[in-house]
Short mmCIF file of C-alpha atoms and ligand atoms in Angstrom, two decimals:
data_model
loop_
_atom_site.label_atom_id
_atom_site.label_comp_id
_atom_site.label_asym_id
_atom_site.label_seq_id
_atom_site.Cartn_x
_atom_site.Cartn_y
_atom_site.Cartn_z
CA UNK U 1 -30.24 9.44 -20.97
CA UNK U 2 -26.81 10.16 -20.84
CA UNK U 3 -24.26 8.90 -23.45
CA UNK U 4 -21.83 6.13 -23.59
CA UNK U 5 -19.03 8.89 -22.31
CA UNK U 6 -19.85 8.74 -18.98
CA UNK U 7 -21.45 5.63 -18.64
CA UNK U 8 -18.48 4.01 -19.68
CA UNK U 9 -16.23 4.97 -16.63
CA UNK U 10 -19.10 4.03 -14.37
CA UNK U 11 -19.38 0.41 -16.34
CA UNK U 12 -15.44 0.26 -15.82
CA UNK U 13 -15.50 0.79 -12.19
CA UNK U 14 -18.24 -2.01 -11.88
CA UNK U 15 -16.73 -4.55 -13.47
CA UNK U 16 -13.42 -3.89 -11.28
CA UNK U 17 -15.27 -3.81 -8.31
CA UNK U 18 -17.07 -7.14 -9.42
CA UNK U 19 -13.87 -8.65 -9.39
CA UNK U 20 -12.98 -7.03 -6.38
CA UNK U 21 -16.06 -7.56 -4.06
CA UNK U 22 -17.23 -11.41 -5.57
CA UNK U 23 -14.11 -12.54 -6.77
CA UNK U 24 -11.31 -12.09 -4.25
CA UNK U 25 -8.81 -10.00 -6.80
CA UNK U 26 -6.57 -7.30 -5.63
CA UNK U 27 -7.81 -3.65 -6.32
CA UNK U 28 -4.57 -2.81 -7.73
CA UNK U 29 -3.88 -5.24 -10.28
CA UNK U 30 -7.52 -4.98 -11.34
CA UNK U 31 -7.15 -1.47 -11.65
CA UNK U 32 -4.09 -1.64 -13.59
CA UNK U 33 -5.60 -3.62 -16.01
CA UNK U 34 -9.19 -2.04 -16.31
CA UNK U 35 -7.56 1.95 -16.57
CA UNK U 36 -5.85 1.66 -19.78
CA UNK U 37 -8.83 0.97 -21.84
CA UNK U 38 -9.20 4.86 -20.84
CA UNK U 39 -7.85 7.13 -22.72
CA UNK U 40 -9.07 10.18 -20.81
CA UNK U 41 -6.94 10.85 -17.84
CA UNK U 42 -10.09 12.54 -16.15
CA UNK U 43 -11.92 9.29 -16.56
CA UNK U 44 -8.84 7.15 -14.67
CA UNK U 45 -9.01 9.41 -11.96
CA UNK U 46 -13.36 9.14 -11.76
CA UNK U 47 -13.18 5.11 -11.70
CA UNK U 48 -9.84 5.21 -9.04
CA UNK U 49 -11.93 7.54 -7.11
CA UNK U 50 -15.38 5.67 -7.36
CA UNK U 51 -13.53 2.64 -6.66
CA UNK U 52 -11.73 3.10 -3.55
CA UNK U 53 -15.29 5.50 -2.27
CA UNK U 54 -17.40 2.37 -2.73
CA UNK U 55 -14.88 0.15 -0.91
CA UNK U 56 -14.56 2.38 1.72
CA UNK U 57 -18.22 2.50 2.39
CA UNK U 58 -19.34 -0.81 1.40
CA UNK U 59 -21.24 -1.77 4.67
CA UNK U 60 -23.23 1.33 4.34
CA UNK U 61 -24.17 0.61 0.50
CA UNK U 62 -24.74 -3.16 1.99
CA UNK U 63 -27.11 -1.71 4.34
CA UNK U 64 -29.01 0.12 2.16
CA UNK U 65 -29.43 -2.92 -0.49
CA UNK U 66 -30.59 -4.89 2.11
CA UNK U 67 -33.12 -2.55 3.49
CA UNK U 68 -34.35 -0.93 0.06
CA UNK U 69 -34.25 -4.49 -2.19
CA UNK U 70 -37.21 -6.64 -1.27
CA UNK U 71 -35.78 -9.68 -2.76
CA UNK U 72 -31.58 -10.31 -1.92
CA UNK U 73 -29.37 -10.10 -5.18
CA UNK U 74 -28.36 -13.17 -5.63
CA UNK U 75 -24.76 -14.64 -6.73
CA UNK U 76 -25.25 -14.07 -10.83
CA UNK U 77 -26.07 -10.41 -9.52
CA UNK U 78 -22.80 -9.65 -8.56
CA UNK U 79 -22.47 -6.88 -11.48
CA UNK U 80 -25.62 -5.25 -10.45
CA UNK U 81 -24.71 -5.27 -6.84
CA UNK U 82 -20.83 -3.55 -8.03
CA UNK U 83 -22.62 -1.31 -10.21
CA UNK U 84 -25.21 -0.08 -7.32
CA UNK U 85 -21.81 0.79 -5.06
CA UNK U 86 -20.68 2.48 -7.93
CA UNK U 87 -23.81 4.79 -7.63
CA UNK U 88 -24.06 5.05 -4.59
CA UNK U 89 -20.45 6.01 -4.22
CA UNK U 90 -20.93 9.03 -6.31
CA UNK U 91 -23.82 10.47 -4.35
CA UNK U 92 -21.77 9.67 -1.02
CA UNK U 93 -19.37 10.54 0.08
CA UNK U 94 -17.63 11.55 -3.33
CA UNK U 95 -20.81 14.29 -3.86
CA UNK U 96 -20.61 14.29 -8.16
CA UNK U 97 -23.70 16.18 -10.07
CA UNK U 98 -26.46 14.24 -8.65
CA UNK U 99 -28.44 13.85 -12.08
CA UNK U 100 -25.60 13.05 -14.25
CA UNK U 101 -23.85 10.58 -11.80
CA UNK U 102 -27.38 9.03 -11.69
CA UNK U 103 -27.95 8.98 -15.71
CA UNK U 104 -24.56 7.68 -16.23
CA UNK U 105 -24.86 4.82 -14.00
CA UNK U 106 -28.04 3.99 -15.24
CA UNK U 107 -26.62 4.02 -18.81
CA UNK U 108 -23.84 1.76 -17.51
CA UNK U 109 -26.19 -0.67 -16.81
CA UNK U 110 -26.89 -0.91 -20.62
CA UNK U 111 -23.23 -1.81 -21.24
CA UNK U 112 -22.70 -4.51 -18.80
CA UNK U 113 -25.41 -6.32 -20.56
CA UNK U 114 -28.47 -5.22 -17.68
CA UNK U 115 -30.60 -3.42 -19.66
CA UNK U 116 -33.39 -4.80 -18.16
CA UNK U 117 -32.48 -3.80 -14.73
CA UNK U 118 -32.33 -0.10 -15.68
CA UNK U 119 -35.29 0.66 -13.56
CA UNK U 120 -34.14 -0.81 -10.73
CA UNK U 121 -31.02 1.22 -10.38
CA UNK U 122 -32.74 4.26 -11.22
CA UNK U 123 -34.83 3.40 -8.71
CA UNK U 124 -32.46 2.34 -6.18
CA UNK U 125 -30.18 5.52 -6.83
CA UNK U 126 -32.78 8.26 -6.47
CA UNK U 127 -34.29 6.51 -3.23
CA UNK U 128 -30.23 6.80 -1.90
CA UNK U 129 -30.36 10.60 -3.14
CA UNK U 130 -33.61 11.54 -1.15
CA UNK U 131 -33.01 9.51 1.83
CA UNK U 132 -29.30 9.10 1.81
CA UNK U 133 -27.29 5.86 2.69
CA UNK U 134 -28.03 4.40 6.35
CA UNK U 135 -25.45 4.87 8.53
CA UNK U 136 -23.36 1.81 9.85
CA UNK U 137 -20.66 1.62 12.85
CA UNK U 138 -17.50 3.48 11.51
CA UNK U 139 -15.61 -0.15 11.72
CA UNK U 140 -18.57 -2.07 9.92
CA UNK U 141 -16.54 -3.20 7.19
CA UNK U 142 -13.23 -4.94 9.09
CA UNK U 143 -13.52 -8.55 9.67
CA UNK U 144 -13.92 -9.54 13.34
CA UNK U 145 -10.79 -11.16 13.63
CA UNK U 146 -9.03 -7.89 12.56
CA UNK U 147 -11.07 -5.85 14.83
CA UNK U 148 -10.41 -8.11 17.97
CA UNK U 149 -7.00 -8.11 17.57
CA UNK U 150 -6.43 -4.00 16.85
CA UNK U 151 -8.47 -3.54 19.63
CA UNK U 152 -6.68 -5.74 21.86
CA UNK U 153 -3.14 -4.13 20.40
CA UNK U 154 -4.10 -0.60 20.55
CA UNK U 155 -6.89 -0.38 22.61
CA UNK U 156 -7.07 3.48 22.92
CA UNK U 157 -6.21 4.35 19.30
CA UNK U 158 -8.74 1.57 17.55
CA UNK U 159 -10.90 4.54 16.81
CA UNK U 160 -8.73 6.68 15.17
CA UNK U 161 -7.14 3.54 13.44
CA UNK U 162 -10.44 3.10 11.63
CA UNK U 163 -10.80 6.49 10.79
CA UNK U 164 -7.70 7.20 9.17
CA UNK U 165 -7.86 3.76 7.52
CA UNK U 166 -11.07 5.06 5.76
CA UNK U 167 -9.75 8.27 4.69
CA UNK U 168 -7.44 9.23 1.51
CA UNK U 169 -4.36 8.82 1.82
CA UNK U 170 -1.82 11.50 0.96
CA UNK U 171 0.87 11.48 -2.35
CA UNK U 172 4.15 11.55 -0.66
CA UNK U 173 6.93 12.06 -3.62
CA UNK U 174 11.02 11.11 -2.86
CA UNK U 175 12.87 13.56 -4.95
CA UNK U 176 16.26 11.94 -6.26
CA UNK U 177 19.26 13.50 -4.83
CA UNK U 178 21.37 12.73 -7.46
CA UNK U 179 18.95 14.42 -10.22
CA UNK U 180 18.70 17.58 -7.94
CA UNK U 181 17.79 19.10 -4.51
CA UNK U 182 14.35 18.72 -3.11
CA UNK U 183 13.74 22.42 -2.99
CA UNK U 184 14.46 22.41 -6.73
CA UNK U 185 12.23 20.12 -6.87
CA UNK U 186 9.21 21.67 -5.31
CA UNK U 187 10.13 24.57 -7.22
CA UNK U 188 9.38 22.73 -10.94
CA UNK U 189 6.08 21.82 -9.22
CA UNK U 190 5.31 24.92 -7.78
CA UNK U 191 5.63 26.13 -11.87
CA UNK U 192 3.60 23.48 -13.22
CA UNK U 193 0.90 24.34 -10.48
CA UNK U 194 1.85 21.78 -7.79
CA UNK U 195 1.76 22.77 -4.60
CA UNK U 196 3.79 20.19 -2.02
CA UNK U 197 4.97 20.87 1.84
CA UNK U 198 8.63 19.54 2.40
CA UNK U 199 8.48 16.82 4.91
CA UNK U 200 9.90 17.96 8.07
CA UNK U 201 12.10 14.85 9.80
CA UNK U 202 12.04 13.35 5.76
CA UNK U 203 15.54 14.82 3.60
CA UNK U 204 13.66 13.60 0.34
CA UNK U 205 9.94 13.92 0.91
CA UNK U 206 7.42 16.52 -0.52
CA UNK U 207 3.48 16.15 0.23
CA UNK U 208 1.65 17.19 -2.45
CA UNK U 209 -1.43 19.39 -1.14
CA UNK U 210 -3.45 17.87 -3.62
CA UNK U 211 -2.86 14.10 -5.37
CA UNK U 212 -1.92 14.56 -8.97
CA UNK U 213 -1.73 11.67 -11.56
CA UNK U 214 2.09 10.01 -12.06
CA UNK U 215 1.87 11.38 -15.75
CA UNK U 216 1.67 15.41 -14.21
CA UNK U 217 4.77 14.90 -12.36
CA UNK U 218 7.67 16.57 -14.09
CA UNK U 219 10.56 14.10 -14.89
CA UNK U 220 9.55 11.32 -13.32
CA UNK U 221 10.14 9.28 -16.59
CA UNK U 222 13.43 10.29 -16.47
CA UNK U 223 13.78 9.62 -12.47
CA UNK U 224 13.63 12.53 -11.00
CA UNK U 225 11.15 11.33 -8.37
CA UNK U 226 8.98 8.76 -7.34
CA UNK U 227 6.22 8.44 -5.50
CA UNK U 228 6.72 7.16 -2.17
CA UNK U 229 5.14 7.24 1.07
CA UNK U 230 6.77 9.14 4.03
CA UNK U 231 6.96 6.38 6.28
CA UNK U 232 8.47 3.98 3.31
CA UNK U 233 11.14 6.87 2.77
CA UNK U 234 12.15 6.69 6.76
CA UNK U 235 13.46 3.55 6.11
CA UNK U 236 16.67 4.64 4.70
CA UNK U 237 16.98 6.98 7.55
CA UNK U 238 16.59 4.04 10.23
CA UNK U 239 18.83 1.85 8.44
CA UNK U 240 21.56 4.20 7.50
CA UNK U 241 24.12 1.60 6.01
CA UNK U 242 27.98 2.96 6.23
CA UNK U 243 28.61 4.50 3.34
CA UNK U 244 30.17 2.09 0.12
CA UNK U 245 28.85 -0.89 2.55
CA UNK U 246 27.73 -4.18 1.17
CA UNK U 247 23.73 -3.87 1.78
CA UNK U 248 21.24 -6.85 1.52
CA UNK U 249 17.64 -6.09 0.64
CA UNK U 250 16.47 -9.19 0.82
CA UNK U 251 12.36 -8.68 0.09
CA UNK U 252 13.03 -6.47 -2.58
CA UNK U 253 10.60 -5.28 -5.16
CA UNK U 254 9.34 -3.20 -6.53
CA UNK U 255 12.58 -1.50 -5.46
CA UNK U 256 11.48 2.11 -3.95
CA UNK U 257 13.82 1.57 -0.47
CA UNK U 258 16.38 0.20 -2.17
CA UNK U 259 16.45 2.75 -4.90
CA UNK U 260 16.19 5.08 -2.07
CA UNK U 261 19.44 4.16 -0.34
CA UNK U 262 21.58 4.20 -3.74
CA UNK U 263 20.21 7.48 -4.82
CA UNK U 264 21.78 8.42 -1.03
CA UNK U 265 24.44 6.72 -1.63
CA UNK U 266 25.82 5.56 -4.94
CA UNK U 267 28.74 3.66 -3.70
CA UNK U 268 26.69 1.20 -1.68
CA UNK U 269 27.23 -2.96 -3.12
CA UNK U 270 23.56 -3.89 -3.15
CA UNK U 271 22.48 -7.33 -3.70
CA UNK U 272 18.48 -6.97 -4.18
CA UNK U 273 16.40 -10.43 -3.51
CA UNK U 274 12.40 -11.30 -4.70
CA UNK U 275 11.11 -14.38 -4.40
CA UNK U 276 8.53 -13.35 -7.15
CA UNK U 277 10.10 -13.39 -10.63
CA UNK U 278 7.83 -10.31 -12.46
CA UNK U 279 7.89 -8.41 -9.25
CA UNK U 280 11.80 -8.80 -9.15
CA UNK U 281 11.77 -7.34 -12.86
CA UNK U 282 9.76 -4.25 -11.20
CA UNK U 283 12.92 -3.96 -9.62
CA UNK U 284 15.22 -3.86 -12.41
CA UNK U 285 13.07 -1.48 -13.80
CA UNK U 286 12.50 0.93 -10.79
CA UNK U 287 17.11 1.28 -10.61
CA UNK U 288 16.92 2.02 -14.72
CA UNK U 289 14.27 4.93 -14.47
CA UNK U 290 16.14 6.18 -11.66
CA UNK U 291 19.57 5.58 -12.75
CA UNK U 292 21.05 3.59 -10.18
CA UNK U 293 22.20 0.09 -8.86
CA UNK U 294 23.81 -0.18 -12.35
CA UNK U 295 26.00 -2.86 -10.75
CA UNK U 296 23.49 -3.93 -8.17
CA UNK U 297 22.98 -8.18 -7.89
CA UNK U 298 19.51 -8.81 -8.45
CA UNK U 299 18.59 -12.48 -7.96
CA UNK U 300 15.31 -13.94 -7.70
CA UNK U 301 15.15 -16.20 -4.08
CA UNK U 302 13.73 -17.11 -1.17
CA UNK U 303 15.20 -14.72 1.34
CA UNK U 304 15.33 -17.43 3.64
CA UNK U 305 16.80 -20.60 1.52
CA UNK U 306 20.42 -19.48 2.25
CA UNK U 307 21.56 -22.44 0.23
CA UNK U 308 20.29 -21.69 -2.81
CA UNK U 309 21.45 -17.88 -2.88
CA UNK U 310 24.11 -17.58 -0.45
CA UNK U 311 25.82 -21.02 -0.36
CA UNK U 312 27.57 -20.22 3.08
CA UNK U 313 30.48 -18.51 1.64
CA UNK U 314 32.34 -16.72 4.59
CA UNK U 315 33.90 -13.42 3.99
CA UNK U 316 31.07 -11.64 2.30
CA UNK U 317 28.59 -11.25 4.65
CA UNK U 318 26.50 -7.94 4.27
CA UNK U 319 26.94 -5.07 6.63
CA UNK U 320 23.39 -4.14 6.88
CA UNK U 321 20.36 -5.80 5.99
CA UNK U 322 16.94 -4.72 4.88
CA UNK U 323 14.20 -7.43 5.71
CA UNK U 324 10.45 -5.30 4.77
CA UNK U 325 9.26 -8.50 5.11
CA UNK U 326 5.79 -9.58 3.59
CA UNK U 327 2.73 -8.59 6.04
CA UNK U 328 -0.50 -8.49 6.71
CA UNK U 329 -0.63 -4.59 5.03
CA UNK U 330 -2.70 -3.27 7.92
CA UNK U 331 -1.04 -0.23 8.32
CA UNK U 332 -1.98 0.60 4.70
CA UNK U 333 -5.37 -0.37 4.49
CA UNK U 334 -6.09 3.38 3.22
CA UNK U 335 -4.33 2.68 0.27
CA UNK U 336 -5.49 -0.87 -0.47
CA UNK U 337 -9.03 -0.58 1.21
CA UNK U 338 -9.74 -4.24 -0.24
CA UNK U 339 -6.76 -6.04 2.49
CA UNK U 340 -10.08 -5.55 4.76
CA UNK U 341 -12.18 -7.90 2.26
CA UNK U 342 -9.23 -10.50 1.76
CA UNK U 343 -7.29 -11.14 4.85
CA UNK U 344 -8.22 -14.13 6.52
CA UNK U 345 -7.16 -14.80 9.71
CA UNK U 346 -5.03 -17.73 8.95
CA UNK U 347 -2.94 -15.65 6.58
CA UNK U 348 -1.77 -14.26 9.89
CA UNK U 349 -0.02 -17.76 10.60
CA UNK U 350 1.93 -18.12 7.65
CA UNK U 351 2.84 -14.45 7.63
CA UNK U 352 4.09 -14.79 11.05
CA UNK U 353 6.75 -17.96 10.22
CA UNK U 354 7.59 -16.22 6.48
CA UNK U 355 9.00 -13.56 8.55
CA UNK U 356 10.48 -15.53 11.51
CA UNK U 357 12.29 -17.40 8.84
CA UNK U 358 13.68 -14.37 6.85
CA UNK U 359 14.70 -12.75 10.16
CA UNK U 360 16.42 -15.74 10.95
CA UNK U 361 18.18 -16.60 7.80
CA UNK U 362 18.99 -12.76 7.26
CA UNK U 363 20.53 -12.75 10.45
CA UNK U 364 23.19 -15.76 9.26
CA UNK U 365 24.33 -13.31 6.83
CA UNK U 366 24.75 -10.24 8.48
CA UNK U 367 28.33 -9.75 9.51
CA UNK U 368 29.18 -9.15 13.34
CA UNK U 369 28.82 -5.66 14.23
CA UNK U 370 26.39 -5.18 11.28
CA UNK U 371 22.82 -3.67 11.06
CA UNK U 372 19.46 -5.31 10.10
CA UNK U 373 16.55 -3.49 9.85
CA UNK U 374 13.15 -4.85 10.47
CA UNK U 375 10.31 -3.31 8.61
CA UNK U 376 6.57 -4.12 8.08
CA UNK U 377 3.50 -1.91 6.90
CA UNK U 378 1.80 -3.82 9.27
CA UNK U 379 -0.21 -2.39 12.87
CA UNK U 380 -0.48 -5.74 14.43
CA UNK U 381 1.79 -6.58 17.27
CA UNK U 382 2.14 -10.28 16.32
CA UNK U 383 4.01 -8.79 13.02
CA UNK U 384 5.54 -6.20 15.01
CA UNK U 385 6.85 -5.86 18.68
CA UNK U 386 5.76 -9.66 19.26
CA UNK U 387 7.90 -10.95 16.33
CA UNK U 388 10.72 -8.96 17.34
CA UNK U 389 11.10 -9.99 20.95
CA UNK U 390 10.51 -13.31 19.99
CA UNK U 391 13.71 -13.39 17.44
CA UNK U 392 15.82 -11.23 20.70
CA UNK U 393 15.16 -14.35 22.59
CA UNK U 394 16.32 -16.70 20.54
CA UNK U 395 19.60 -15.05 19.28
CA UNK U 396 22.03 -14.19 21.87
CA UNK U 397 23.75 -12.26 19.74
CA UNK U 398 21.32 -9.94 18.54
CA UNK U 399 20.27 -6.58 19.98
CA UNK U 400 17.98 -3.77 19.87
CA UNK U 401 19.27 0.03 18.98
CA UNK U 402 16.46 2.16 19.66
CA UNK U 403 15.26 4.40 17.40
CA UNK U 404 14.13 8.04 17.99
CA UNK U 405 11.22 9.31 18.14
CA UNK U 406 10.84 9.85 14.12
CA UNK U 407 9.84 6.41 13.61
CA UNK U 408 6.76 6.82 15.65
CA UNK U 409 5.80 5.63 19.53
CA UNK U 410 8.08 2.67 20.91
CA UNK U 411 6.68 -0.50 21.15
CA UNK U 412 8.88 -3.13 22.56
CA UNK U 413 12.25 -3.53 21.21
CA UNK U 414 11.11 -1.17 18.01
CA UNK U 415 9.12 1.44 16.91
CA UNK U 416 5.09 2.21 15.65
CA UNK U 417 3.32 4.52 13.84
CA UNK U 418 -0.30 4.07 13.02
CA UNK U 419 -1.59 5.09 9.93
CA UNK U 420 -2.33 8.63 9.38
CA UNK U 421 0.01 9.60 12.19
CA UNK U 422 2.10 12.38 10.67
CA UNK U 423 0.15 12.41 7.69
CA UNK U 424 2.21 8.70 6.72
CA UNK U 425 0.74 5.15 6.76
CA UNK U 426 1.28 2.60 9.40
CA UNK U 427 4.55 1.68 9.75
CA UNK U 428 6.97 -1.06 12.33
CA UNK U 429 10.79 -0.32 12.42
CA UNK U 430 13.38 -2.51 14.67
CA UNK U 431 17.02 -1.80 14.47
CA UNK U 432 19.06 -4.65 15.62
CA UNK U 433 22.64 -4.69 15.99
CA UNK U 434 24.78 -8.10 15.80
CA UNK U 435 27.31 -7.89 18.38
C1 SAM S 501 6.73 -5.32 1.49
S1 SAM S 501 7.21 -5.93 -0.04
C2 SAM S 501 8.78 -5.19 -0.25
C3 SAM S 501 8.74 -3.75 -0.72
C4 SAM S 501 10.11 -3.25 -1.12
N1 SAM S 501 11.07 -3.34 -0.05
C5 SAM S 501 10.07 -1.82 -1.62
O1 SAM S 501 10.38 -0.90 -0.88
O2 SAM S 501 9.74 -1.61 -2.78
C6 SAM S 501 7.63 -7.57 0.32
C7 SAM S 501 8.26 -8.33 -0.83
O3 SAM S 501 8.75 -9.56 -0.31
C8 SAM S 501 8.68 -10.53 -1.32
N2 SAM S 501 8.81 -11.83 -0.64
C9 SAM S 501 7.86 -12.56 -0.01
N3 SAM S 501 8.40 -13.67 0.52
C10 SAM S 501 9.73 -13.65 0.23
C11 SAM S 501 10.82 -14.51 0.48
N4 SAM S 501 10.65 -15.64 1.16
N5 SAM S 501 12.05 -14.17 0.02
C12 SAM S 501 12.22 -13.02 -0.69
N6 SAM S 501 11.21 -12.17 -0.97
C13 SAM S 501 9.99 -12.47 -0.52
C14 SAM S 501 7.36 -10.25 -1.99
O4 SAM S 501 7.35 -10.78 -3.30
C15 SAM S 501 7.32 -8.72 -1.95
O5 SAM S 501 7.81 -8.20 -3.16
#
């Protein structure tokens, strides 16, 4: 029997994905709670990776409980059941030490308090490595709803949607001009045994070849660089705000484009907006490790209640707007595998009017001539294209600028790129000019 070191990791990544899988809470936050009990970085990285591998392949771990247990688990089973797609997990597809991975999870059965079901999951765990999961359809695990709609969007890329939704996803980084040049940058990697490609059409991006923990990035503390997907970073690059301009961002945390358009540009007057008070702090924080927006307004508000925030005061309308609007996160679902357990398909409906509201109000305080910038992480067209022609119709004095072919395939007045395309998640620009 293996001791508590490794069963505790396994135990860890159980009771997150309890809470994940029976409980409807968010991967992240219950990660960020669960991996500082941890001291050992090595053990983060085994319950992140366990994690997100048993999400990813939940219907085939599914399958395989419901073939290989004669009686179903039943609701006060919902450790056991997290704790079985833990093992699993580690067998396939992550492919750890079969004995130990089976030892340790068997141990972590002790310390959730299911000693007696110790058999069972050895059981259960060395029937999965002599037989191996069952297979299931490569888009078993996306709810119906989703599925009908992506396939009705994007009828001949649904496929490779799927797949790249179920694979890793890259570490993009955004190196901070004003703390140094992105080549310098790869170079202090390259010594501490980083390798990164620069992003080709990205100024600020490096890929690392490998994903390394925050902690093993040098001078990011002191906001050097941040990590940053390469489709988030375009946004400052489809935006593109004169320089020293008055800029709204008005769904603003945790900060990264903003932060990304005053490290570019230092002189801009940003007012930053979140109507969520800790995740407008995130904000404040993300400009003081990076050492910028020192003047920057940051409110907490409702994008769209113009009253409350703006009061109507002509003469200080913004010259370009950023409005990444809440979505349905579809075009990340690599990242956050668990949007495919939690989005219901009436979150759809009160995503789209959040964001027909924002795109209206933001558009009452964007001064003629200026630039807003729609932006979702979102692959559905009702977000997207739909939204966007919708808002062209009813303001006459709004129009498209297209955007090149950096910002991924057109579709209708903006632009798409589905996840994985380019190595960067899914992504919706629109560029619309007031006239
Ligand atoms: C996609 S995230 C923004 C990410 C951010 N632009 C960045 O790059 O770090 C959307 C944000 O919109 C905020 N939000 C949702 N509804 C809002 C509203 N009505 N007004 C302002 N912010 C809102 C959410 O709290 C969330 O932080």
């Amino acid at each position: 029997m293996n001791d508590d070191k490794g069963a505790r990791p396994r135990a860890i990544a159980a009771q997150v994905l309890d809470a994940v899988l029976h409980r409807g809470r968010s991967l992240k936050a219950e990660l960020a709670t669960a991996l500082p009990a941890l001291a050992d970085v090595r053990d983060r990285a085994l319950v992140e990776a366990i994690c997100f591998a048993a999400l990813r392949q939940q219907a085939r771990a599914d399958a395989a409980l419901r073939a290989w247990v004669p009686r179903p688990l039943g609701k006060r089973d919902g450790a056991l059941r997290a704790l079985l797609h833990v093992g699993f997990a580690q067998l396939d597809p992550l492919g750890l030490p079969p004995h130990a991975a089976v030892d340790a999870t068997v141990g972590a059965a002790r310390l959730l308090g299911r000693a007696h079901q110790r058999g069972m999951v050895n059981a259960l765990l060395r029937r999965a490595l002599r037989e191996g999961l069952p297979d299931a359809r490569a888009d078993a695990g996306w709810p119906a709803w989703l599925r009908d709609r992506l396939r009705a969007d994007w009828p001949e890329d649904f496929d490779a949607i799927v797949a790249a939704s179920a694979s890793p996803a890259p570490m993009w980084l955004r190196v901070n001009r004003l703390r140094g040049s992105r080549d310098e940058y790869a170079e202090r990697l390259r010594e501490t045994g980083i390798e990164a490609t620069t992003g080709e059409a990205l100024a600020d991006a490096l890929r690392l070849h490998v994903p390394v923990a925050v902690a093993a990035l040098p001078g990011f503390d002191d906001g050097d660089v941040s990590v940053q997907d390469g489709s988030a970073q375009a946004v400052a690059d489809a935006l593109a705000p004169p320089v020293g301009s008055r800029v709204l961002d008005a769904c603003a945390a945790p900060g990264g484009k903003a932060a990304h358009l005053l490290e570019r540009d230092p002189s801009l007057r940003m007012t930053a907006l979140d109507v969520d008070p800790e995740r407008l702090e995130r904000v404040r924080e993300t400009f003081l490790r990076l050492g910028v927006g020192e003047d920057a307004d940051l409110r907490v508000a409702d994008g769209a209640d113009l009253e409350k925030w703006w009061g109507e005061t002509t003469g200080d309308r913004f010259d370009a707007v950023l409005l990444d609007v809440p979505c349905s996160a579809t075009g990340i679902v690599r990242r956050q595998p668990d949007i495919l357990l939690h989005r219901r398909a009436a979150d759809l409906d009160a995503l789209r009017a959040t964001q027909a509201r924002l795109l209206d109000a933001a558009w009452r305080v964007l001064a003629p001539g200026g630039v807003l910038l729609y932006a979702t992480c979102s692959i559905l067209q009702a977000e997207n294209a739909a939204q966007v022609d919708a808002f062209l119709a009813r303001t006459p004095d709004a129009a498209a600028e297209p955007l090149d072919a950096r910002f991924g395939r057109v579709s209708g007045a903006g632009r798409q790129r589905l996840p994985g395309e380019g190595g960067m998640d899914g992504f919706f620009y629109a560029r619309l000019r007031r006239r």
